[in-house]
PDB file of C-alpha atoms in Angstrom:
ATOM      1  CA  UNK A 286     -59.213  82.519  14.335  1.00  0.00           C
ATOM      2  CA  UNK A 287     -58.988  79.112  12.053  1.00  0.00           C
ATOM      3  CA  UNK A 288     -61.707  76.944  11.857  1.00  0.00           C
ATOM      4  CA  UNK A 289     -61.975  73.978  14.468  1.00  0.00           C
ATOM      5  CA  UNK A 290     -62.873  70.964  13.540  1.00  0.00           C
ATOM      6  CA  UNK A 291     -63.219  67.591  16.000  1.00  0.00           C
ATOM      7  CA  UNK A 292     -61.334  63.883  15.130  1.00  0.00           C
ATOM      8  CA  UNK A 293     -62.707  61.081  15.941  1.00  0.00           C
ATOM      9  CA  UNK A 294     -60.293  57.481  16.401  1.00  0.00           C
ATOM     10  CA  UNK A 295     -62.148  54.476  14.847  1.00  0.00           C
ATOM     11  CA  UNK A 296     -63.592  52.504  18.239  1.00  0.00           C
ATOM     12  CA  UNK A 297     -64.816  49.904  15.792  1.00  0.00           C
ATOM     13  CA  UNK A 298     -60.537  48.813  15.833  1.00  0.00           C
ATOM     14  CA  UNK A 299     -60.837  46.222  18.170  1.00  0.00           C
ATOM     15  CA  UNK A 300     -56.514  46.408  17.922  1.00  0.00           C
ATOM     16  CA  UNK A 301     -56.697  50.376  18.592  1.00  0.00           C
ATOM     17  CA  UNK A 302     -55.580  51.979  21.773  1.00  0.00           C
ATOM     18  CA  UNK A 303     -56.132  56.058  22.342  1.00  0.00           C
ATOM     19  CA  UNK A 304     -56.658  58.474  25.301  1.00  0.00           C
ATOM     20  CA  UNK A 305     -59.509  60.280  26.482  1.00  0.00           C
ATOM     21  CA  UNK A 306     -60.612  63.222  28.204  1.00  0.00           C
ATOM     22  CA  UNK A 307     -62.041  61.696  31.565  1.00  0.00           C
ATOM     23  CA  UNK A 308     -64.965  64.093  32.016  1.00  0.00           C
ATOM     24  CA  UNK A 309     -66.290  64.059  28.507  1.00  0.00           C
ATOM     25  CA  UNK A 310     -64.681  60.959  26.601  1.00  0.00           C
ATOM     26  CA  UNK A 311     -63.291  63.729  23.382  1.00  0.00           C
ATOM     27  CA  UNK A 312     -60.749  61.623  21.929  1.00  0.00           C
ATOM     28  CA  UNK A 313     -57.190  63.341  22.607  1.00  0.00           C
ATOM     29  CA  UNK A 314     -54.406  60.891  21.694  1.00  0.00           C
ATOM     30  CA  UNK A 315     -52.924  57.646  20.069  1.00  0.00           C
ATOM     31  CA  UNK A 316     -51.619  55.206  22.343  1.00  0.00           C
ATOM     32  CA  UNK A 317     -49.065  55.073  19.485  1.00  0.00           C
ATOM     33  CA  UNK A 318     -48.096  58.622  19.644  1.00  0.00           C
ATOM     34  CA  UNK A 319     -47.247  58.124  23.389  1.00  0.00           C
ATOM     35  CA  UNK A 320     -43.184  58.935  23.398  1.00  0.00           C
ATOM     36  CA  UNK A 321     -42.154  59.329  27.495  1.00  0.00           C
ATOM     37  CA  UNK A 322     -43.027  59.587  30.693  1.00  0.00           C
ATOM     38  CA  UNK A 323     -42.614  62.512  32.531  1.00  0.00           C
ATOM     39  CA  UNK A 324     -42.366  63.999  35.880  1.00  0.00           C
ATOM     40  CA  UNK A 325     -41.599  67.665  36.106  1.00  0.00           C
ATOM     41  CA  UNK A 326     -40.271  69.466  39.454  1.00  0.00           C
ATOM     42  CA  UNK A 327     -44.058  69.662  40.215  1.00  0.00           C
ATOM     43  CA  UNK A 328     -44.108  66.295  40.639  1.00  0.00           C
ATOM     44  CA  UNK A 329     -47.261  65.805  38.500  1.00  0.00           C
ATOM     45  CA  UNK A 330     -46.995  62.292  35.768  1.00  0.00           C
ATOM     46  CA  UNK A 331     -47.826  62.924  32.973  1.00  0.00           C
ATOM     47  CA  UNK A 332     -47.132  61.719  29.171  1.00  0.00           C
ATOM     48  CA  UNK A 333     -45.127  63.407  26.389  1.00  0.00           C
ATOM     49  CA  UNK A 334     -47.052  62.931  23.211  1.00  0.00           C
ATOM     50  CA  UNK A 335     -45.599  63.372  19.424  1.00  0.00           C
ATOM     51  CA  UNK A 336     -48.999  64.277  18.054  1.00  0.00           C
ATOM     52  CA  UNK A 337     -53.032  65.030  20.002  1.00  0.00           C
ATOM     53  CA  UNK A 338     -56.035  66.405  18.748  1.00  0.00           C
ATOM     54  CA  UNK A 339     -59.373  67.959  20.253  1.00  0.00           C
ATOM     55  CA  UNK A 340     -57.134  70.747  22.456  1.00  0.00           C
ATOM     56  CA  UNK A 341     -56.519  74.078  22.714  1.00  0.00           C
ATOM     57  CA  UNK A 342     -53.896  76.575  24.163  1.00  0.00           C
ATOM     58  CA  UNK A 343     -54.169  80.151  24.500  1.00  0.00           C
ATOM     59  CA  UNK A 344     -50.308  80.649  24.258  1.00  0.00           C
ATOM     60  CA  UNK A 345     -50.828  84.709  24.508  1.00  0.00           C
ATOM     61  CA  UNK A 346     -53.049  84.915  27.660  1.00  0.00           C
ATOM     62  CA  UNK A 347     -51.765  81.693  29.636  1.00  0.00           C
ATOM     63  CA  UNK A 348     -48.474  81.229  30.095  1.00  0.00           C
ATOM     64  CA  UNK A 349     -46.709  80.477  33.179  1.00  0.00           C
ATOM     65  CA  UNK A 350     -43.476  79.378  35.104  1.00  0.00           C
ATOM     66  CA  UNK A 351     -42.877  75.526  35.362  1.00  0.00           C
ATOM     67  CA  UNK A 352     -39.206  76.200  36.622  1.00  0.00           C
ATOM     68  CA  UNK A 353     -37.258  77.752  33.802  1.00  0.00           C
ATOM     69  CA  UNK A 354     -39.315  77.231  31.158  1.00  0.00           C
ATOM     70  CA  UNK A 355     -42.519  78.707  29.959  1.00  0.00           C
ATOM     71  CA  UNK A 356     -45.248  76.638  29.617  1.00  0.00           C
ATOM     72  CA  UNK A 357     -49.214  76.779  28.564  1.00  0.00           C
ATOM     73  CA  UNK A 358     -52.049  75.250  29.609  1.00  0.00           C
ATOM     74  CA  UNK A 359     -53.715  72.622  27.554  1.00  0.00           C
ATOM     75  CA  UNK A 360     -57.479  72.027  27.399  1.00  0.00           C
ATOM     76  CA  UNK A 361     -59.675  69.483  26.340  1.00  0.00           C
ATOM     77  CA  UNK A 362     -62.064  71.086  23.022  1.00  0.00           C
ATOM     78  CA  UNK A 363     -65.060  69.889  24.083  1.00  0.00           C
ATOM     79  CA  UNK A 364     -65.712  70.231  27.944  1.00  0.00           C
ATOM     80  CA  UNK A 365     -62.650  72.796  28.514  1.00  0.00           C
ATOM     81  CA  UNK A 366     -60.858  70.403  31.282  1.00  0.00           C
ATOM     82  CA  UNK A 367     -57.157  71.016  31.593  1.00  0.00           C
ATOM     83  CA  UNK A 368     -55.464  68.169  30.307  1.00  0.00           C
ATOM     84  CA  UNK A 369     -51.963  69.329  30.654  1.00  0.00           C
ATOM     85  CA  UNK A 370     -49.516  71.948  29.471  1.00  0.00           C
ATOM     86  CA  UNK A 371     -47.163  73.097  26.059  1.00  0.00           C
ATOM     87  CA  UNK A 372     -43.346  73.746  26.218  1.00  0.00           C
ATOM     88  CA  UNK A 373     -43.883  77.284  24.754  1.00  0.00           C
ATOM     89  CA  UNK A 374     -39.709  77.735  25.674  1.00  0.00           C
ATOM     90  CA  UNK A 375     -37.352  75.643  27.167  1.00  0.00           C
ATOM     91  CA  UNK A 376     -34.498  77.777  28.698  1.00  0.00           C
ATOM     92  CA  UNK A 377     -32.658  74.939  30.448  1.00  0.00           C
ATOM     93  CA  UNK A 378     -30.773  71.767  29.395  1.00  0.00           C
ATOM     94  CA  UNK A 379     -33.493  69.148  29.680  1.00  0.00           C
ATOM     95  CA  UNK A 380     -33.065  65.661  27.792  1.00  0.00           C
ATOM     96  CA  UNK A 381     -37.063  65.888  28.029  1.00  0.00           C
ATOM     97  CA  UNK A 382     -38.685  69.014  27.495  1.00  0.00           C
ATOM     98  CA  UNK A 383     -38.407  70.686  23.922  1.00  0.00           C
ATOM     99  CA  UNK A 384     -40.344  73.571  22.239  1.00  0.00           C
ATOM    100  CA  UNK A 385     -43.746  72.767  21.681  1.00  0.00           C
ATOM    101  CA  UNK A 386     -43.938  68.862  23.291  1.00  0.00           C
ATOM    102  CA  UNK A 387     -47.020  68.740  24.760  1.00  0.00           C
ATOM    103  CA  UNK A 388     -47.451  66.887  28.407  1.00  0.00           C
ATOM    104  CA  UNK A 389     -51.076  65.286  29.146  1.00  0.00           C
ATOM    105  CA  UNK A 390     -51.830  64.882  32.607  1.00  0.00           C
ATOM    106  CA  UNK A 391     -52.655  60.783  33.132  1.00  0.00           C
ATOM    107  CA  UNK A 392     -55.223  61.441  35.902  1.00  0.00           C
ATOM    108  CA  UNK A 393     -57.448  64.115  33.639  1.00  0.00           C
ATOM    109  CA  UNK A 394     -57.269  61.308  30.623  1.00  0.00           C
ATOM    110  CA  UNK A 395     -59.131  57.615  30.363  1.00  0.00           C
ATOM    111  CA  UNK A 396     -57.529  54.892  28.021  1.00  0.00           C
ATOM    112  CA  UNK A 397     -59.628  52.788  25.476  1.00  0.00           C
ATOM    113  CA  UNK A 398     -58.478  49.753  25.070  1.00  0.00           C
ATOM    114  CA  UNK A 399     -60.422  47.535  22.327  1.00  0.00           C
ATOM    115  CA  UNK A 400     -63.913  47.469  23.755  1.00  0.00           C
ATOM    116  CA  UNK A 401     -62.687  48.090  27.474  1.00  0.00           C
ATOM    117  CA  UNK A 402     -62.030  51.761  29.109  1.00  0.00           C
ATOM    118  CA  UNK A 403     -59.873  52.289  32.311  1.00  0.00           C
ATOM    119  CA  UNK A 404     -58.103  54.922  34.235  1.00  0.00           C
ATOM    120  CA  UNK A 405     -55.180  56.017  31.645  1.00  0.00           C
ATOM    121  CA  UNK A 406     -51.877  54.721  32.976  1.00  0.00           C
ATOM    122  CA  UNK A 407     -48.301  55.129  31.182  1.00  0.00           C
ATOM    123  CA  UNK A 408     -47.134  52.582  28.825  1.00  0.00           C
ATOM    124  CA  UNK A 409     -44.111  50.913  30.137  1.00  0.00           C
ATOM    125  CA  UNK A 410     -40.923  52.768  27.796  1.00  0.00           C
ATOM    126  CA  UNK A 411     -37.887  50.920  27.079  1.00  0.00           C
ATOM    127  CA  UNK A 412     -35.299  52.926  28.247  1.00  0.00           C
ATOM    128  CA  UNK A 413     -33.272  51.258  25.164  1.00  0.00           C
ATOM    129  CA  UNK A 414     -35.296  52.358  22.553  1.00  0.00           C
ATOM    130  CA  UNK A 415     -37.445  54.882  24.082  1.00  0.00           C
ATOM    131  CA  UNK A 416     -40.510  53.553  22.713  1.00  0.00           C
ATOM    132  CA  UNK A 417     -43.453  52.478  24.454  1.00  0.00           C
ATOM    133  CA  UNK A 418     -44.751  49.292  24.905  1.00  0.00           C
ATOM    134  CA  UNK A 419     -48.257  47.726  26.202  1.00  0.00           C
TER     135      UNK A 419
END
């Protein structure tokens, strides 16, 4: 097994935005890595992020239905909350889900936001561009 190791976002960055696990605060995610909303047939909103740190799948032992494709549980590093899930195979035609995206779950993460922290919401995506906005 590699070595794990734990990243840490500068909070002194008034400017930066990032996601954290809600029970323990572990930094997960860049606001700037955000890349879509989505919804799944299990109705749970979450966020499709490019890049996150401080998680950990067990592809081998926990992998599971979410309608045709196979998915596996993601969990926060440091307090073990599941945070969401990885696309471990995407049998389907889905303009979302691809091979290894990984979705966070917006109600297991906070947001900090310069000096403030809230409930973690979805940045508003223009459907143009795809990319988010604040």
């Amino acid at each position: 097994m590699g070595k794990s190791f734990h990243v840490e976002f500068n909070v002194s960055d008034p400017s930066l935005r990032f996601y954290m696990c809600r029970i323990c605060q572990n930094h997960v995610a860049l606001s700037e890595d955000f890349s879509l909303n989505y919804t799944p047939a299990t109705g749970v909103t979450g966020g499709v992020f490019d890049k996150v740190v401080n998680v950990h799948v067990n592809e081998a032992e926990q992998q599971r239905q979410l309608g045709l494709h196979t998915v596996a549980d993601v969990y926060c590093n440091k307090c073990e909350n599941l945070l969401g899930w990885k696309f471990i195979e995407v049998f389907e035609e889905d303009p979302v889900a691809t091979k290894d995206m990984v979705m966070l779950q917006m109600g297991k993460l906070q947001e900090r936001n310069g000096n403030q922290i809230q409930q973690a919401v979805e940045p508003i995506t223009n459907t143009a561009t795809g990319s988010a906005s604040s």
